[in-house]
């Protein structure tokens, strides 16, 4: 089995910072993509940032320059540093991993349980 556990959410004032972490554990051979998504009330879940095993990063337009995704491959852990937070960043943030459980195995997608980020104006 594979588990993704997030930490680091909370309440912060506009302009503040938070750092989210996601730790993956279990039967994991390789994580190909580590990502963060978010879902605000009444809205669809959206990609915030992603990083590949080859260190290619991708960001949503409205977080570019404010959020940074990073990873510690040896620990199967990735992070989302969120600076200059705005009220519109308020959402439940989910970590996501596309990973292989064996050398030649297929890729599976796993999700964390979500962590609330609330930004007050």
PDB file of C-alpha atoms in Angstrom:
ATOM      1  CA  UNK A   1       0.000   0.000   0.000  1.00  0.00           C
ATOM      2  CA  UNK A   2       0.977   3.608  -0.520  1.00  0.00           C
ATOM      3  CA  UNK A   3       0.090   6.548   1.704  1.00  0.00           C
ATOM      4  CA  UNK A   4       0.548  10.270   1.165  1.00  0.00           C
ATOM      5  CA  UNK A   5       0.447  12.393   4.289  1.00  0.00           C
ATOM      6  CA  UNK A   6       0.343  16.170   4.116  1.00  0.00           C
ATOM      7  CA  UNK A   7       1.279  18.675   6.766  1.00  0.00           C
ATOM      8  CA  UNK A   8       1.731  22.409   7.125  1.00  0.00           C
ATOM      9  CA  UNK A   9      -1.647  23.931   6.419  1.00  0.00           C
ATOM     10  CA  UNK A  10      -3.195  26.603   8.572  1.00  0.00           C
ATOM     11  CA  UNK A  11      -4.484  30.158   8.838  1.00  0.00           C
ATOM     12  CA  UNK A  12      -2.324  33.073   7.757  1.00  0.00           C
ATOM     13  CA  UNK A  13      -2.826  36.753   7.035  1.00  0.00           C
ATOM     14  CA  UNK A  14      -2.646  38.113   3.512  1.00  0.00           C
ATOM     15  CA  UNK A  15       0.984  38.504   2.497  1.00  0.00           C
ATOM     16  CA  UNK A  16       2.116  35.739   4.802  1.00  0.00           C
ATOM     17  CA  UNK A  17       3.805  32.433   4.064  1.00  0.00           C
ATOM     18  CA  UNK A  18       3.183  28.756   4.640  1.00  0.00           C
ATOM     19  CA  UNK A  19       5.090  25.627   3.749  1.00  0.00           C
ATOM     20  CA  UNK A  20       3.290  22.419   2.950  1.00  0.00           C
ATOM     21  CA  UNK A  21       4.939  19.017   3.017  1.00  0.00           C
ATOM     22  CA  UNK A  22       3.840  15.675   1.597  1.00  0.00           C
ATOM     23  CA  UNK A  23       5.483  12.426   2.628  1.00  0.00           C
ATOM     24  CA  UNK A  24       4.860   9.284   0.630  1.00  0.00           C
ATOM     25  CA  UNK A  25       5.358   5.884   2.201  1.00  0.00           C
ATOM     26  CA  UNK A  26       4.775   2.258   1.363  1.00  0.00           C
ATOM     27  CA  UNK A  27       5.679   0.105  -1.593  1.00  0.00           C
ATOM     28  CA  UNK A  28       7.242   2.695  -3.907  1.00  0.00           C
ATOM     29  CA  UNK A  29       9.830   2.112  -6.615  1.00  0.00           C
ATOM     30  CA  UNK A  30       9.848   5.550  -8.184  1.00  0.00           C
ATOM     31  CA  UNK A  31       7.746   8.691  -8.047  1.00  0.00           C
ATOM     32  CA  UNK A  32       7.578  10.152 -11.554  1.00  0.00           C
ATOM     33  CA  UNK A  33       5.557  13.260 -10.783  1.00  0.00           C
ATOM     34  CA  UNK A  34       5.046  14.998  -7.443  1.00  0.00           C
ATOM     35  CA  UNK A  35       2.349  17.621  -7.445  1.00  0.00           C
ATOM     36  CA  UNK A  36       0.083  19.888  -5.454  1.00  0.00           C
ATOM     37  CA  UNK A  37      -3.544  20.577  -6.302  1.00  0.00           C
ATOM     38  CA  UNK A  38      -6.085  22.746  -4.552  1.00  0.00           C
ATOM     39  CA  UNK A  39      -9.834  22.967  -4.365  1.00  0.00           C
ATOM     40  CA  UNK A  40     -11.667  26.059  -3.203  1.00  0.00           C
ATOM     41  CA  UNK A  41     -15.322  25.888  -2.119  1.00  0.00           C
ATOM     42  CA  UNK A  42     -17.602  25.559  -5.122  1.00  0.00           C
ATOM     43  CA  UNK A  43     -14.717  25.203  -7.546  1.00  0.00           C
ATOM     44  CA  UNK A  44     -13.050  22.338  -9.352  1.00  0.00           C
ATOM     45  CA  UNK A  45      -9.761  20.904  -8.160  1.00  0.00           C
ATOM     46  CA  UNK A  46      -6.882  22.560  -9.988  1.00  0.00           C
ATOM     47  CA  UNK A  47      -3.179  21.956 -10.417  1.00  0.00           C
ATOM     48  CA  UNK A  48      -1.017  24.350  -8.424  1.00  0.00           C
ATOM     49  CA  UNK A  49       2.489  23.036  -9.068  1.00  0.00           C
ATOM     50  CA  UNK A  50       4.258  19.880 -10.147  1.00  0.00           C
ATOM     51  CA  UNK A  51       7.794  18.583 -10.396  1.00  0.00           C
ATOM     52  CA  UNK A  52       8.994  15.578 -12.345  1.00  0.00           C
ATOM     53  CA  UNK A  53      11.693  13.086 -11.485  1.00  0.00           C
ATOM     54  CA  UNK A  54      13.832  14.992 -13.957  1.00  0.00           C
ATOM     55  CA  UNK A  55      13.295  18.235 -12.014  1.00  0.00           C
ATOM     56  CA  UNK A  56      11.024  19.872 -14.564  1.00  0.00           C
ATOM     57  CA  UNK A  57       8.572  22.144 -12.792  1.00  0.00           C
ATOM     58  CA  UNK A  58       5.192  23.479 -13.808  1.00  0.00           C
ATOM     59  CA  UNK A  59       3.117  26.139 -12.064  1.00  0.00           C
ATOM     60  CA  UNK A  60      -0.361  27.545 -12.389  1.00  0.00           C
ATOM     61  CA  UNK A  61      -0.198  31.071 -13.758  1.00  0.00           C
ATOM     62  CA  UNK A  62      -1.631  32.699 -10.655  1.00  0.00           C
ATOM     63  CA  UNK A  63       1.029  31.250  -8.339  1.00  0.00           C
ATOM     64  CA  UNK A  64       4.112  31.804 -10.498  1.00  0.00           C
ATOM     65  CA  UNK A  65       6.673  33.871  -8.638  1.00  0.00           C
ATOM     66  CA  UNK A  66       4.954  33.267  -5.293  1.00  0.00           C
ATOM     67  CA  UNK A  67       4.966  29.471  -4.829  1.00  0.00           C
ATOM     68  CA  UNK A  68       7.885  27.096  -5.149  1.00  0.00           C
ATOM     69  CA  UNK A  69       7.709  23.318  -5.346  1.00  0.00           C
ATOM     70  CA  UNK A  70      10.710  21.300  -4.226  1.00  0.00           C
ATOM     71  CA  UNK A  71      11.447  17.677  -3.433  1.00  0.00           C
ATOM     72  CA  UNK A  72      13.640  15.357  -1.457  1.00  0.00           C
ATOM     73  CA  UNK A  73      13.683  12.251  -3.607  1.00  0.00           C
ATOM     74  CA  UNK A  74      15.554  10.151  -1.047  1.00  0.00           C
ATOM     75  CA  UNK A  75      12.765  10.769   1.469  1.00  0.00           C
ATOM     76  CA  UNK A  76       9.894  10.568  -1.047  1.00  0.00           C
ATOM     77  CA  UNK A  77       8.835  13.962   0.245  1.00  0.00           C
ATOM     78  CA  UNK A  78       7.933  17.159  -1.557  1.00  0.00           C
ATOM     79  CA  UNK A  79       7.129  20.644  -0.445  1.00  0.00           C
ATOM     80  CA  UNK A  80       5.190  23.703  -1.488  1.00  0.00           C
ATOM     81  CA  UNK A  81       6.593  26.986  -0.233  1.00  0.00           C
ATOM     82  CA  UNK A  82       3.839  29.576  -0.494  1.00  0.00           C
ATOM     83  CA  UNK A  83       4.794  33.230  -0.168  1.00  0.00           C
ATOM     84  CA  UNK A  84       2.808  36.441  -0.595  1.00  0.00           C
ATOM     85  CA  UNK A  85      -0.390  34.539   0.084  1.00  0.00           C
ATOM     86  CA  UNK A  86      -3.680  36.069  -0.991  1.00  0.00           C
ATOM     87  CA  UNK A  87      -7.241  35.409   0.192  1.00  0.00           C
ATOM     88  CA  UNK A  88      -7.934  33.753  -3.158  1.00  0.00           C
ATOM     89  CA  UNK A  89      -5.342  31.105  -2.300  1.00  0.00           C
ATOM     90  CA  UNK A  90      -7.725  29.804   0.357  1.00  0.00           C
ATOM     91  CA  UNK A  91      -8.496  26.173  -0.435  1.00  0.00           C
ATOM     92  CA  UNK A  92      -7.904  22.598   0.572  1.00  0.00           C
ATOM     93  CA  UNK A  93      -4.520  21.615  -0.791  1.00  0.00           C
ATOM     94  CA  UNK A  94      -3.925  18.027  -1.890  1.00  0.00           C
ATOM     95  CA  UNK A  95      -0.665  16.377  -2.721  1.00  0.00           C
ATOM     96  CA  UNK A  96      -0.576  13.978  -5.596  1.00  0.00           C
ATOM     97  CA  UNK A  97       1.901  11.444  -6.884  1.00  0.00           C
ATOM     98  CA  UNK A  98       2.193   9.469 -10.095  1.00  0.00           C
ATOM     99  CA  UNK A  99       4.374   6.557  -9.098  1.00  0.00           C
ATOM    100  CA  UNK A 100       5.541   3.077  -9.938  1.00  0.00           C
ATOM    101  CA  UNK A 101       5.445   0.344  -7.339  1.00  0.00           C
ATOM    102  CA  UNK A 102       7.792  -1.971  -9.251  1.00  0.00           C
ATOM    103  CA  UNK A 103      10.676  -1.726 -11.716  1.00  0.00           C
ATOM    104  CA  UNK A 104       8.568  -2.371 -14.810  1.00  0.00           C
ATOM    105  CA  UNK A 105       5.230  -1.748 -13.178  1.00  0.00           C
ATOM    106  CA  UNK A 106       2.483   0.561 -14.349  1.00  0.00           C
ATOM    107  CA  UNK A 107       2.062   4.080 -13.027  1.00  0.00           C
ATOM    108  CA  UNK A 108      -0.559   4.700 -10.377  1.00  0.00           C
ATOM    109  CA  UNK A 109      -1.921   7.996  -9.077  1.00  0.00           C
ATOM    110  CA  UNK A 110      -2.300   8.579  -5.366  1.00  0.00           C
ATOM    111  CA  UNK A 111      -3.758  11.455  -3.380  1.00  0.00           C
ATOM    112  CA  UNK A 112      -3.216  12.814   0.082  1.00  0.00           C
ATOM    113  CA  UNK A 113      -6.089  13.535   2.437  1.00  0.00           C
ATOM    114  CA  UNK A 114      -5.883  17.300   1.987  1.00  0.00           C
ATOM    115  CA  UNK A 115      -4.822  20.140   4.240  1.00  0.00           C
ATOM    116  CA  UNK A 116      -6.708  23.395   4.701  1.00  0.00           C
ATOM    117  CA  UNK A 117      -5.027  26.691   3.857  1.00  0.00           C
ATOM    118  CA  UNK A 118      -6.930  29.807   4.836  1.00  0.00           C
ATOM    119  CA  UNK A 119      -5.713  33.320   4.053  1.00  0.00           C
ATOM    120  CA  UNK A 120      -7.426  36.224   5.774  1.00  0.00           C
ATOM    121  CA  UNK A 121      -7.552  39.692   4.257  1.00  0.00           C
TER     122      UNK A 121
END
